[in-house]
JSON list of C-alpha atoms and ligand atoms in Angstrom, two decimals:
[
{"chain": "A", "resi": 1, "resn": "UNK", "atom": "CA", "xyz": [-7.12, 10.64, -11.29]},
{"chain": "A", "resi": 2, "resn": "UNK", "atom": "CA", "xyz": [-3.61, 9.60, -10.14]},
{"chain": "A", "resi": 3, "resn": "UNK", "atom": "CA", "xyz": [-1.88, 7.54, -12.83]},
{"chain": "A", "resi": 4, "resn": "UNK", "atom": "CA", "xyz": [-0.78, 3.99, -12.13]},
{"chain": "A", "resi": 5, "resn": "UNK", "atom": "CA", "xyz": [2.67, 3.29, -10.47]},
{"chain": "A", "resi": 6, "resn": "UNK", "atom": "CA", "xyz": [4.35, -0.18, -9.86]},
{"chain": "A", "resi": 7, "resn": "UNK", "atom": "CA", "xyz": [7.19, -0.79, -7.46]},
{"chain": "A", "resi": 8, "resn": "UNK", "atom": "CA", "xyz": [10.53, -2.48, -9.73]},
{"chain": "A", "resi": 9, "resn": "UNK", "atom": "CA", "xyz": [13.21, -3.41, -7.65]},
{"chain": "A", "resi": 10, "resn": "UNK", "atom": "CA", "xyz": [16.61, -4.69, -9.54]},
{"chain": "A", "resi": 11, "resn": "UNK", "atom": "CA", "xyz": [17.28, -7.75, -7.06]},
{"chain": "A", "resi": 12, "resn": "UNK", "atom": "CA", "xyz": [20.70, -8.62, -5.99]},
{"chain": "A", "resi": 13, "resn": "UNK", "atom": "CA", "xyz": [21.62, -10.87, -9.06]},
{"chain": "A", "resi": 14, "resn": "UNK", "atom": "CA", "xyz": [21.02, -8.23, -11.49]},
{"chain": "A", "resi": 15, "resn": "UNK", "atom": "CA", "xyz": [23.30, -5.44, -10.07]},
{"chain": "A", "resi": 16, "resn": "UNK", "atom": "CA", "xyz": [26.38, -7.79, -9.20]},
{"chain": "A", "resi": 17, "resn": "UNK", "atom": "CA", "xyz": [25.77, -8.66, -13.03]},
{"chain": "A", "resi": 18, "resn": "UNK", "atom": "CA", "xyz": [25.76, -5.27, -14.08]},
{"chain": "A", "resi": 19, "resn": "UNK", "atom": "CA", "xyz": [22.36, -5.20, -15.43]},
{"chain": "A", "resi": 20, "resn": "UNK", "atom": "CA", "xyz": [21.12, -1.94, -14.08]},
{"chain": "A", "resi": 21, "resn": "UNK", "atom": "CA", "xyz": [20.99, 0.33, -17.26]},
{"chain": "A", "resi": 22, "resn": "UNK", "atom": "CA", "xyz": [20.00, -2.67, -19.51]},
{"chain": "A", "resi": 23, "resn": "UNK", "atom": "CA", "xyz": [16.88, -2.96, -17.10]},
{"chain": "A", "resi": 24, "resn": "UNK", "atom": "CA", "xyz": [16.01, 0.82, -16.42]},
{"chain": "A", "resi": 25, "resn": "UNK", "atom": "CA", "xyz": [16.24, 1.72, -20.85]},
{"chain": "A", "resi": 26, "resn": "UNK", "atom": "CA", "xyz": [13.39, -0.93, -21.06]},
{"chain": "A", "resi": 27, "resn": "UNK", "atom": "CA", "xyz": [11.62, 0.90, -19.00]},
{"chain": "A", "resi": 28, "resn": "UNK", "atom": "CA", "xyz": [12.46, 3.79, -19.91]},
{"chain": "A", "resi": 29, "resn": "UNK", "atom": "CA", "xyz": [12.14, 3.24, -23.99]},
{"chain": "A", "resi": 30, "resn": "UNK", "atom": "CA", "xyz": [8.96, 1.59, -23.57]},
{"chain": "A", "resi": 31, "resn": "UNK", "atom": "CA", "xyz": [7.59, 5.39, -22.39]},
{"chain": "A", "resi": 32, "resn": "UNK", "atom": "CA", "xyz": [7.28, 5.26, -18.28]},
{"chain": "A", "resi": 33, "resn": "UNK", "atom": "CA", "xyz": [8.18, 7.52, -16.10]},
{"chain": "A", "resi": 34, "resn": "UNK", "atom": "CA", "xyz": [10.84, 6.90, -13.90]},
{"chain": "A", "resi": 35, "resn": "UNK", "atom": "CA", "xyz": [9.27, 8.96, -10.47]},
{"chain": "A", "resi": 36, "resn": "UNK", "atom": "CA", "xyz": [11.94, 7.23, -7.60]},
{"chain": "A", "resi": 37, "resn": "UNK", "atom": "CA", "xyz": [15.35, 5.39, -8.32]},
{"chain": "A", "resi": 38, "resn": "UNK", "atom": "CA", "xyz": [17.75, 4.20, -5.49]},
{"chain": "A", "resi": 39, "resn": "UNK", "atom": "CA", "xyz": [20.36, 1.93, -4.55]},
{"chain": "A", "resi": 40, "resn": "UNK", "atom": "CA", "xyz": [20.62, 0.05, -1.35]},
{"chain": "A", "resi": 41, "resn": "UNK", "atom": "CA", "xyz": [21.39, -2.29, 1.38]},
{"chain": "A", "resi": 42, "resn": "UNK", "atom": "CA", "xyz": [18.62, -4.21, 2.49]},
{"chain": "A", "resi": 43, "resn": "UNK", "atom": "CA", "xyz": [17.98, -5.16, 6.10]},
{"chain": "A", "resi": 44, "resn": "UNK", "atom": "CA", "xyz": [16.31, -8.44, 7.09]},
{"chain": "A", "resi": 45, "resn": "UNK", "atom": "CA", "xyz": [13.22, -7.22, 8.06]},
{"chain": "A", "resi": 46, "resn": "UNK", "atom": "CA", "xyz": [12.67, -5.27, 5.30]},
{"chain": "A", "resi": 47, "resn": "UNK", "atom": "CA", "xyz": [12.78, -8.05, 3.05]},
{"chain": "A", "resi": 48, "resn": "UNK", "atom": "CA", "xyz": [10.78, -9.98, 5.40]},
{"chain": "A", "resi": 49, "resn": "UNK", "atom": "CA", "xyz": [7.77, -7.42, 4.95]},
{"chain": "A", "resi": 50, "resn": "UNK", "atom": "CA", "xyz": [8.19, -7.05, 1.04]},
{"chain": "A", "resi": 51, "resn": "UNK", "atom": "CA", "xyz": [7.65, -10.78, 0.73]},
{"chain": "A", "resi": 52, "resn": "UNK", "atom": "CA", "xyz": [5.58, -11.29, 3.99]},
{"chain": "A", "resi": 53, "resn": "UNK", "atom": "CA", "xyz": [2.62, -13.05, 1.51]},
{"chain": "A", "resi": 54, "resn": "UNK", "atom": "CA", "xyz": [5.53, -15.89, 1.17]},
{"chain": "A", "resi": 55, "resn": "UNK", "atom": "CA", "xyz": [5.86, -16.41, 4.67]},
{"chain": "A", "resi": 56, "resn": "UNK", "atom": "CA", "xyz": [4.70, -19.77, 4.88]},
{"chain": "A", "resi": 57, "resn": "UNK", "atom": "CA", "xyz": [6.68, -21.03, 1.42]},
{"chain": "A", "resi": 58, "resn": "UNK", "atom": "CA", "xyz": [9.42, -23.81, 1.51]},
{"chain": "A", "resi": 59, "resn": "UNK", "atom": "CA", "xyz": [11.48, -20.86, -0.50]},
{"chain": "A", "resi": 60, "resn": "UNK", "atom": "CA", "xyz": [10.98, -17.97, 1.78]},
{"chain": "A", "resi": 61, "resn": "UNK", "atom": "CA", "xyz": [14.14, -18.06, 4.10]},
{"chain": "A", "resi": 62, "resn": "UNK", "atom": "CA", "xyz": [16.38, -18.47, 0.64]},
{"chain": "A", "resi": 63, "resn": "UNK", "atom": "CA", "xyz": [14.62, -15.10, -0.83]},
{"chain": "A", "resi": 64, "resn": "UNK", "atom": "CA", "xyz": [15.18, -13.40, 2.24]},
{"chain": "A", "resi": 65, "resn": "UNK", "atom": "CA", "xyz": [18.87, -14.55, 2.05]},
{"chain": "A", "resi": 66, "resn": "UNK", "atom": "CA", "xyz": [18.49, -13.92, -1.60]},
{"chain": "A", "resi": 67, "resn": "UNK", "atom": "CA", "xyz": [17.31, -10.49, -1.17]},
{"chain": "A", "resi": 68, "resn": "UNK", "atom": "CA", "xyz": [19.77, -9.26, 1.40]},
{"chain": "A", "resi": 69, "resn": "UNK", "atom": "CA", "xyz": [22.55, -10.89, -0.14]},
{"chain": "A", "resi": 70, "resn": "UNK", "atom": "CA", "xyz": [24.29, -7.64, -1.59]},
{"chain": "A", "resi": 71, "resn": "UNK", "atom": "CA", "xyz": [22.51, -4.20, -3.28]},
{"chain": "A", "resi": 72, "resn": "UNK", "atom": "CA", "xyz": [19.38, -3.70, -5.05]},
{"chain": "A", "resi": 73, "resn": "UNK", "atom": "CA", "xyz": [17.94, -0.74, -7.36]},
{"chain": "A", "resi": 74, "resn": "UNK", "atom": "CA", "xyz": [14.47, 0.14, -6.11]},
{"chain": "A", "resi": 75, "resn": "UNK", "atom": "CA", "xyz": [12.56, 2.36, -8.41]},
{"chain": "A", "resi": 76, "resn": "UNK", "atom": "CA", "xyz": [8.76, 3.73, -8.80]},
{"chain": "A", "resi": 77, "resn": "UNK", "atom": "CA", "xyz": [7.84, 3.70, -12.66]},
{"chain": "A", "resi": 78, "resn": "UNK", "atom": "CA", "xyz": [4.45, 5.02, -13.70]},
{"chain": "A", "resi": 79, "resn": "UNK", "atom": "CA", "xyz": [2.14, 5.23, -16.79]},
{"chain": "A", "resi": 80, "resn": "UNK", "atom": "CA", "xyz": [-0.90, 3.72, -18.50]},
{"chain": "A", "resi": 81, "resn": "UNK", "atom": "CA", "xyz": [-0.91, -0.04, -17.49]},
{"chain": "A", "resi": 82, "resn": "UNK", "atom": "CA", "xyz": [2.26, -0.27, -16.17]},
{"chain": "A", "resi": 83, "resn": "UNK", "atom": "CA", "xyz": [1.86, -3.27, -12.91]},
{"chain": "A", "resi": 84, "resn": "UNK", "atom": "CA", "xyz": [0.22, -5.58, -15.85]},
{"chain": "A", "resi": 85, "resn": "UNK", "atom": "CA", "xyz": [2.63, -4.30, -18.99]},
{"chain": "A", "resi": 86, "resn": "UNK", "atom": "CA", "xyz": [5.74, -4.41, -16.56]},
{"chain": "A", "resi": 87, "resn": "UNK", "atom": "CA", "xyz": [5.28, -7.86, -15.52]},
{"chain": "A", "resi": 88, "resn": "UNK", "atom": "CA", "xyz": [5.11, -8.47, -19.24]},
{"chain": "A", "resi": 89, "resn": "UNK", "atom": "CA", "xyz": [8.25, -6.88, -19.81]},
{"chain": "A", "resi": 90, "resn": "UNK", "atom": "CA", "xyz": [9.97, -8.82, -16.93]},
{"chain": "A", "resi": 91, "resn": "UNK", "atom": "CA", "xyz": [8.83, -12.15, -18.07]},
{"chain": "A", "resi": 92, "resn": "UNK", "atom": "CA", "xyz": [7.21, -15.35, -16.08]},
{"chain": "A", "resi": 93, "resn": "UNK", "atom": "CA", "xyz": [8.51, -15.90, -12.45]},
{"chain": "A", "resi": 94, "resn": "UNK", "atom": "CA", "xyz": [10.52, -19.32, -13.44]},
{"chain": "A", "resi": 95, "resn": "UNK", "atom": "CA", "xyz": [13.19, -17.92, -16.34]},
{"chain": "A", "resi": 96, "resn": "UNK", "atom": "CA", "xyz": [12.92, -21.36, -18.28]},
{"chain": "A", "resi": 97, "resn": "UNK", "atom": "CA", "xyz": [8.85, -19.80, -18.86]},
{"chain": "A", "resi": 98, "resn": "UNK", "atom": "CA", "xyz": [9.82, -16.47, -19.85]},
{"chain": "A", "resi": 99, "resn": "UNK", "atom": "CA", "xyz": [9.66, -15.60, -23.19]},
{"chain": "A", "resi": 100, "resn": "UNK", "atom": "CA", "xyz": [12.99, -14.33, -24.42]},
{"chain": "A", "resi": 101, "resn": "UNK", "atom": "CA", "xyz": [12.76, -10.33, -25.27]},
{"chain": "A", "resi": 102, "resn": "UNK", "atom": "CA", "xyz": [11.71, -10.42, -21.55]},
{"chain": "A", "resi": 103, "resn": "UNK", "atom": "CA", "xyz": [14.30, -9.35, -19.08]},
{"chain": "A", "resi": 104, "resn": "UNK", "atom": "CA", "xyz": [13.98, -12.41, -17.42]},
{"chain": "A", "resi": 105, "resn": "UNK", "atom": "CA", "xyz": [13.71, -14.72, -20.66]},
{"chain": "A", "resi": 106, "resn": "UNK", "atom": "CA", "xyz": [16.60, -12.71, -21.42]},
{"chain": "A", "resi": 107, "resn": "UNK", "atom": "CA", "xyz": [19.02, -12.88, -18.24]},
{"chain": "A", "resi": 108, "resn": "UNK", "atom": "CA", "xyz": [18.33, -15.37, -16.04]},
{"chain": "A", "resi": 109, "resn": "UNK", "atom": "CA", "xyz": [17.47, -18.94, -15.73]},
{"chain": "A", "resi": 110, "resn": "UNK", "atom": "CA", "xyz": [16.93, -20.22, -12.59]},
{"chain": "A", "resi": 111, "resn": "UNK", "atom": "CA", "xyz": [13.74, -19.35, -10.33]},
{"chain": "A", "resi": 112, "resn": "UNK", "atom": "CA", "xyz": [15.76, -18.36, -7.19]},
{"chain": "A", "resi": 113, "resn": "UNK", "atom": "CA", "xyz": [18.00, -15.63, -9.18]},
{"chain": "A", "resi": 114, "resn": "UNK", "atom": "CA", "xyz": [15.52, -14.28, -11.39]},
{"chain": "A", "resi": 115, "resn": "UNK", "atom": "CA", "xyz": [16.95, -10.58, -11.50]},
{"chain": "A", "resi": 116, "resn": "UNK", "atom": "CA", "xyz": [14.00, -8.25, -10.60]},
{"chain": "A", "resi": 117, "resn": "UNK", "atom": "CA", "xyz": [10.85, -8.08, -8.65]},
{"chain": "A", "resi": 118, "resn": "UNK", "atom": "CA", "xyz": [7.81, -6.06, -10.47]},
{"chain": "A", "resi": 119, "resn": "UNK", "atom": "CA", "xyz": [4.36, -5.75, -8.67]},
{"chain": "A", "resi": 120, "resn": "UNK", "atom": "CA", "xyz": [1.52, -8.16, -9.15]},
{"chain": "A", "resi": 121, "resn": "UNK", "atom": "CA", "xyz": [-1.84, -5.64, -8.71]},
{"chain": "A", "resi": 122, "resn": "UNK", "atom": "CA", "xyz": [-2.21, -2.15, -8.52]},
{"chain": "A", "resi": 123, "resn": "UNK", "atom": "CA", "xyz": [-2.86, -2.44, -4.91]},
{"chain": "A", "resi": 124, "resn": "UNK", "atom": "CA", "xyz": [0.15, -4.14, -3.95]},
{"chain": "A", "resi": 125, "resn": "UNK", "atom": "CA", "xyz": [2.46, -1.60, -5.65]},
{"chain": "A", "resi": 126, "resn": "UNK", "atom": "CA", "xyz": [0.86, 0.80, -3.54]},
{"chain": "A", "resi": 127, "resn": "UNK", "atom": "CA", "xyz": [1.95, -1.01, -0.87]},
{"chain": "A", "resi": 128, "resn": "UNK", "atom": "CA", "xyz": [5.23, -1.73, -1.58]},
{"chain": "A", "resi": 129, "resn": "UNK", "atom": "CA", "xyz": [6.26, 1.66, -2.35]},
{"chain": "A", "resi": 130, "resn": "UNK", "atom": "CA", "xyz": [5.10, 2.94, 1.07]},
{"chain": "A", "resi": 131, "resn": "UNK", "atom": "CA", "xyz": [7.09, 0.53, 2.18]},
{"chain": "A", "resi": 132, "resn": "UNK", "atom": "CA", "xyz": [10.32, 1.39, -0.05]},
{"chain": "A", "resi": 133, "resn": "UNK", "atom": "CA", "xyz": [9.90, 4.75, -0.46]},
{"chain": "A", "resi": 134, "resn": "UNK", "atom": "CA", "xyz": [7.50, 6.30, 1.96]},
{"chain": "A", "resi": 135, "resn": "UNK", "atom": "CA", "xyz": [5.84, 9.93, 0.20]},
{"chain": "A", "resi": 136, "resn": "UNK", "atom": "CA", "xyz": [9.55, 10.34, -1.37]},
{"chain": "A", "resi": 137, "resn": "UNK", "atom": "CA", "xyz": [8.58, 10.33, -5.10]},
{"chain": "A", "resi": 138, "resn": "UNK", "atom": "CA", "xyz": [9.58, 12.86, -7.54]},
{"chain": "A", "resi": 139, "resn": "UNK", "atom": "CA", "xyz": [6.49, 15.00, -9.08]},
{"chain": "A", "resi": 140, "resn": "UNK", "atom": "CA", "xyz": [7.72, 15.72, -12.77]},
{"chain": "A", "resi": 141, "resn": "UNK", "atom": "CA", "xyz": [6.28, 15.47, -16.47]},
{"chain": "A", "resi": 142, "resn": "UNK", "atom": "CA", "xyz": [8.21, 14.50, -19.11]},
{"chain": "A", "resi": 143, "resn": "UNK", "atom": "CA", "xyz": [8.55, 16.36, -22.13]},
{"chain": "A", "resi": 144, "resn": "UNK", "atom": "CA", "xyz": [8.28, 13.75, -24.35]},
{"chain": "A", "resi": 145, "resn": "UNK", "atom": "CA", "xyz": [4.64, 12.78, -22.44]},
{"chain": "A", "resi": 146, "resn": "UNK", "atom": "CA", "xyz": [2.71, 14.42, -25.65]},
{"chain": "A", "resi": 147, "resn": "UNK", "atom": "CA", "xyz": [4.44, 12.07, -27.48]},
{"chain": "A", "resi": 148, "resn": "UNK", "atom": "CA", "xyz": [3.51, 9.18, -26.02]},
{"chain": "A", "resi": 149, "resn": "UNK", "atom": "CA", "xyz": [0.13, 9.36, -24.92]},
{"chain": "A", "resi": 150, "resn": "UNK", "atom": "CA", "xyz": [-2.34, 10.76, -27.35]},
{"chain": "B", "resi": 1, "resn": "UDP", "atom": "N1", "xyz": [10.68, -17.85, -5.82]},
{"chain": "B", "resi": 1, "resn": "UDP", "atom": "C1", "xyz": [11.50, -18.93, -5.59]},
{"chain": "B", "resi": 1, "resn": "UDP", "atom": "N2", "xyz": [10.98, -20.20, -5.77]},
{"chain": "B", "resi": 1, "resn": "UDP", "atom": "C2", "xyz": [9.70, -20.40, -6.19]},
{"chain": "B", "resi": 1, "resn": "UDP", "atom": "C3", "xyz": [8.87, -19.29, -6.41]},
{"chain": "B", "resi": 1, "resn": "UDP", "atom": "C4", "xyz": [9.38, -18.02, -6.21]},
{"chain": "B", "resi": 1, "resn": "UDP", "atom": "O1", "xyz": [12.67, -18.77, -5.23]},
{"chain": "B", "resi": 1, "resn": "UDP", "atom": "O2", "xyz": [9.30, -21.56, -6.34]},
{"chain": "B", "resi": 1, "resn": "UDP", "atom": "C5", "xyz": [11.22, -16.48, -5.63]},
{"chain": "B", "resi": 1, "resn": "UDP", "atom": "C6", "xyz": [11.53, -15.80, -6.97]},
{"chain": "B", "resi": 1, "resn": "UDP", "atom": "O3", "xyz": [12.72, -15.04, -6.80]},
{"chain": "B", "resi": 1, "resn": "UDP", "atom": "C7", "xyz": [10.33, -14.90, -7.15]},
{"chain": "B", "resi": 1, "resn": "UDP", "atom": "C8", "xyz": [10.01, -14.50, -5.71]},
{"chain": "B", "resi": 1, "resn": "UDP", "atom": "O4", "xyz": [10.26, -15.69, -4.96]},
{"chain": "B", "resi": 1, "resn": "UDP", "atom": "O5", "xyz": [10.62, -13.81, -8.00]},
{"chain": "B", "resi": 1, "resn": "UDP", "atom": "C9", "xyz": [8.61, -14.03, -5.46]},
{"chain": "B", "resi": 1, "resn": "UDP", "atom": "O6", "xyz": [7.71, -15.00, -5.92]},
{"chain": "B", "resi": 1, "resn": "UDP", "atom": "P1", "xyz": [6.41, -14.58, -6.74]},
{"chain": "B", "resi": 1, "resn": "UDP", "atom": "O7", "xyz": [5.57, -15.79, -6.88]},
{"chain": "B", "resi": 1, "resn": "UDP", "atom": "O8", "xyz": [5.82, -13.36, -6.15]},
{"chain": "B", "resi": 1, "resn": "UDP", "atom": "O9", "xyz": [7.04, -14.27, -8.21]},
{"chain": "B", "resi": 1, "resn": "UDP", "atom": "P2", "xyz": [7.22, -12.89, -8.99]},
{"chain": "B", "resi": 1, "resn": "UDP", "atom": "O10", "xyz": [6.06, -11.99, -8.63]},
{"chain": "B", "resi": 1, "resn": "UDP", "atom": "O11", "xyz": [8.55, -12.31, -8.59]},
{"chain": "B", "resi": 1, "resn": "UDP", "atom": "O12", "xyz": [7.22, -13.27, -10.46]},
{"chain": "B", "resi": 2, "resn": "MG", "atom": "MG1", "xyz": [5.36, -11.47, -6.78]}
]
């Protein structure tokens, strides 16, 4: 059975802030596995797609803008529970909700530069990293993995 994988994506806030390695050792110290890390432009319409369930929102053209606005870190992490138990670690969608120890309770406090994007379901971070990453993943095992799952 394939273990789960969620699509993270550092948005543009969070790199001009200089938040990248704050954001991947949570990850990482928490016990995932990083399987797909890059940095990068973003064009229009690939925004457009990632948030295409917003479409029809009063906010959607600002993401987009949002999104496109300079460089973001996308990255595939995987492990036991990790959609649900990374959308805990980011923290609630509206900073002034998120609990502080989150990354967002932590960093950020309004809605519209909230730092980092993290999969909903299981099915939609399938999605999204065909649509970030294609097949391109890396297929390793950590050495530490005995030590983390028993
Ligand atoms: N967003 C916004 N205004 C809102 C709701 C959402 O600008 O009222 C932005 C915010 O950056 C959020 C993104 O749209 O992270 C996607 O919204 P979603 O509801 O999927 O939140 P998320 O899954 O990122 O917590
Ligand atoms: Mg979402």
């Amino acid at each position: 059975m394939a273990t789960e994988q969620s699509y993270i994506m550092i948005k543009p806030d969070g790199v001009q802030r200089g938040l990248v390695g704050e954001i991947i050792k949570r990850f990482e110290q928490r016990g995932y596995t990083l399987r797909a890390l890059k940095l990068q432009s973003v064009e229009r319409a690939q925004a457009e797609k990632h948030y295409a369930d917003l479409s029809s929102k009063p906010f959607f053209p600002a993401l987009v803008d949002y999104i496109i606005s300079g460089p973001v870190v996308a990255m595939v992490w995987e492990g036991k529970g990790v959609v649900a138990t990374g959308r805990k670690i980011i923290g609630a969608t509206n900073p002034l909700a998120s609990e502080p120890g989150t990354i967002r309770g932590d960093f950020a406090i309004e809605v519209g530069r909230n730092v980092i994007h993290g999969s909903d379901t299981v099915e939609n971070a399938q999605k999204e990293i065909a649509l970030w990453f294609g097949e391109s993943l890396v297929d390793w095992t950590p050495a530490a993995k005995p030590w983390i799952y028993e």
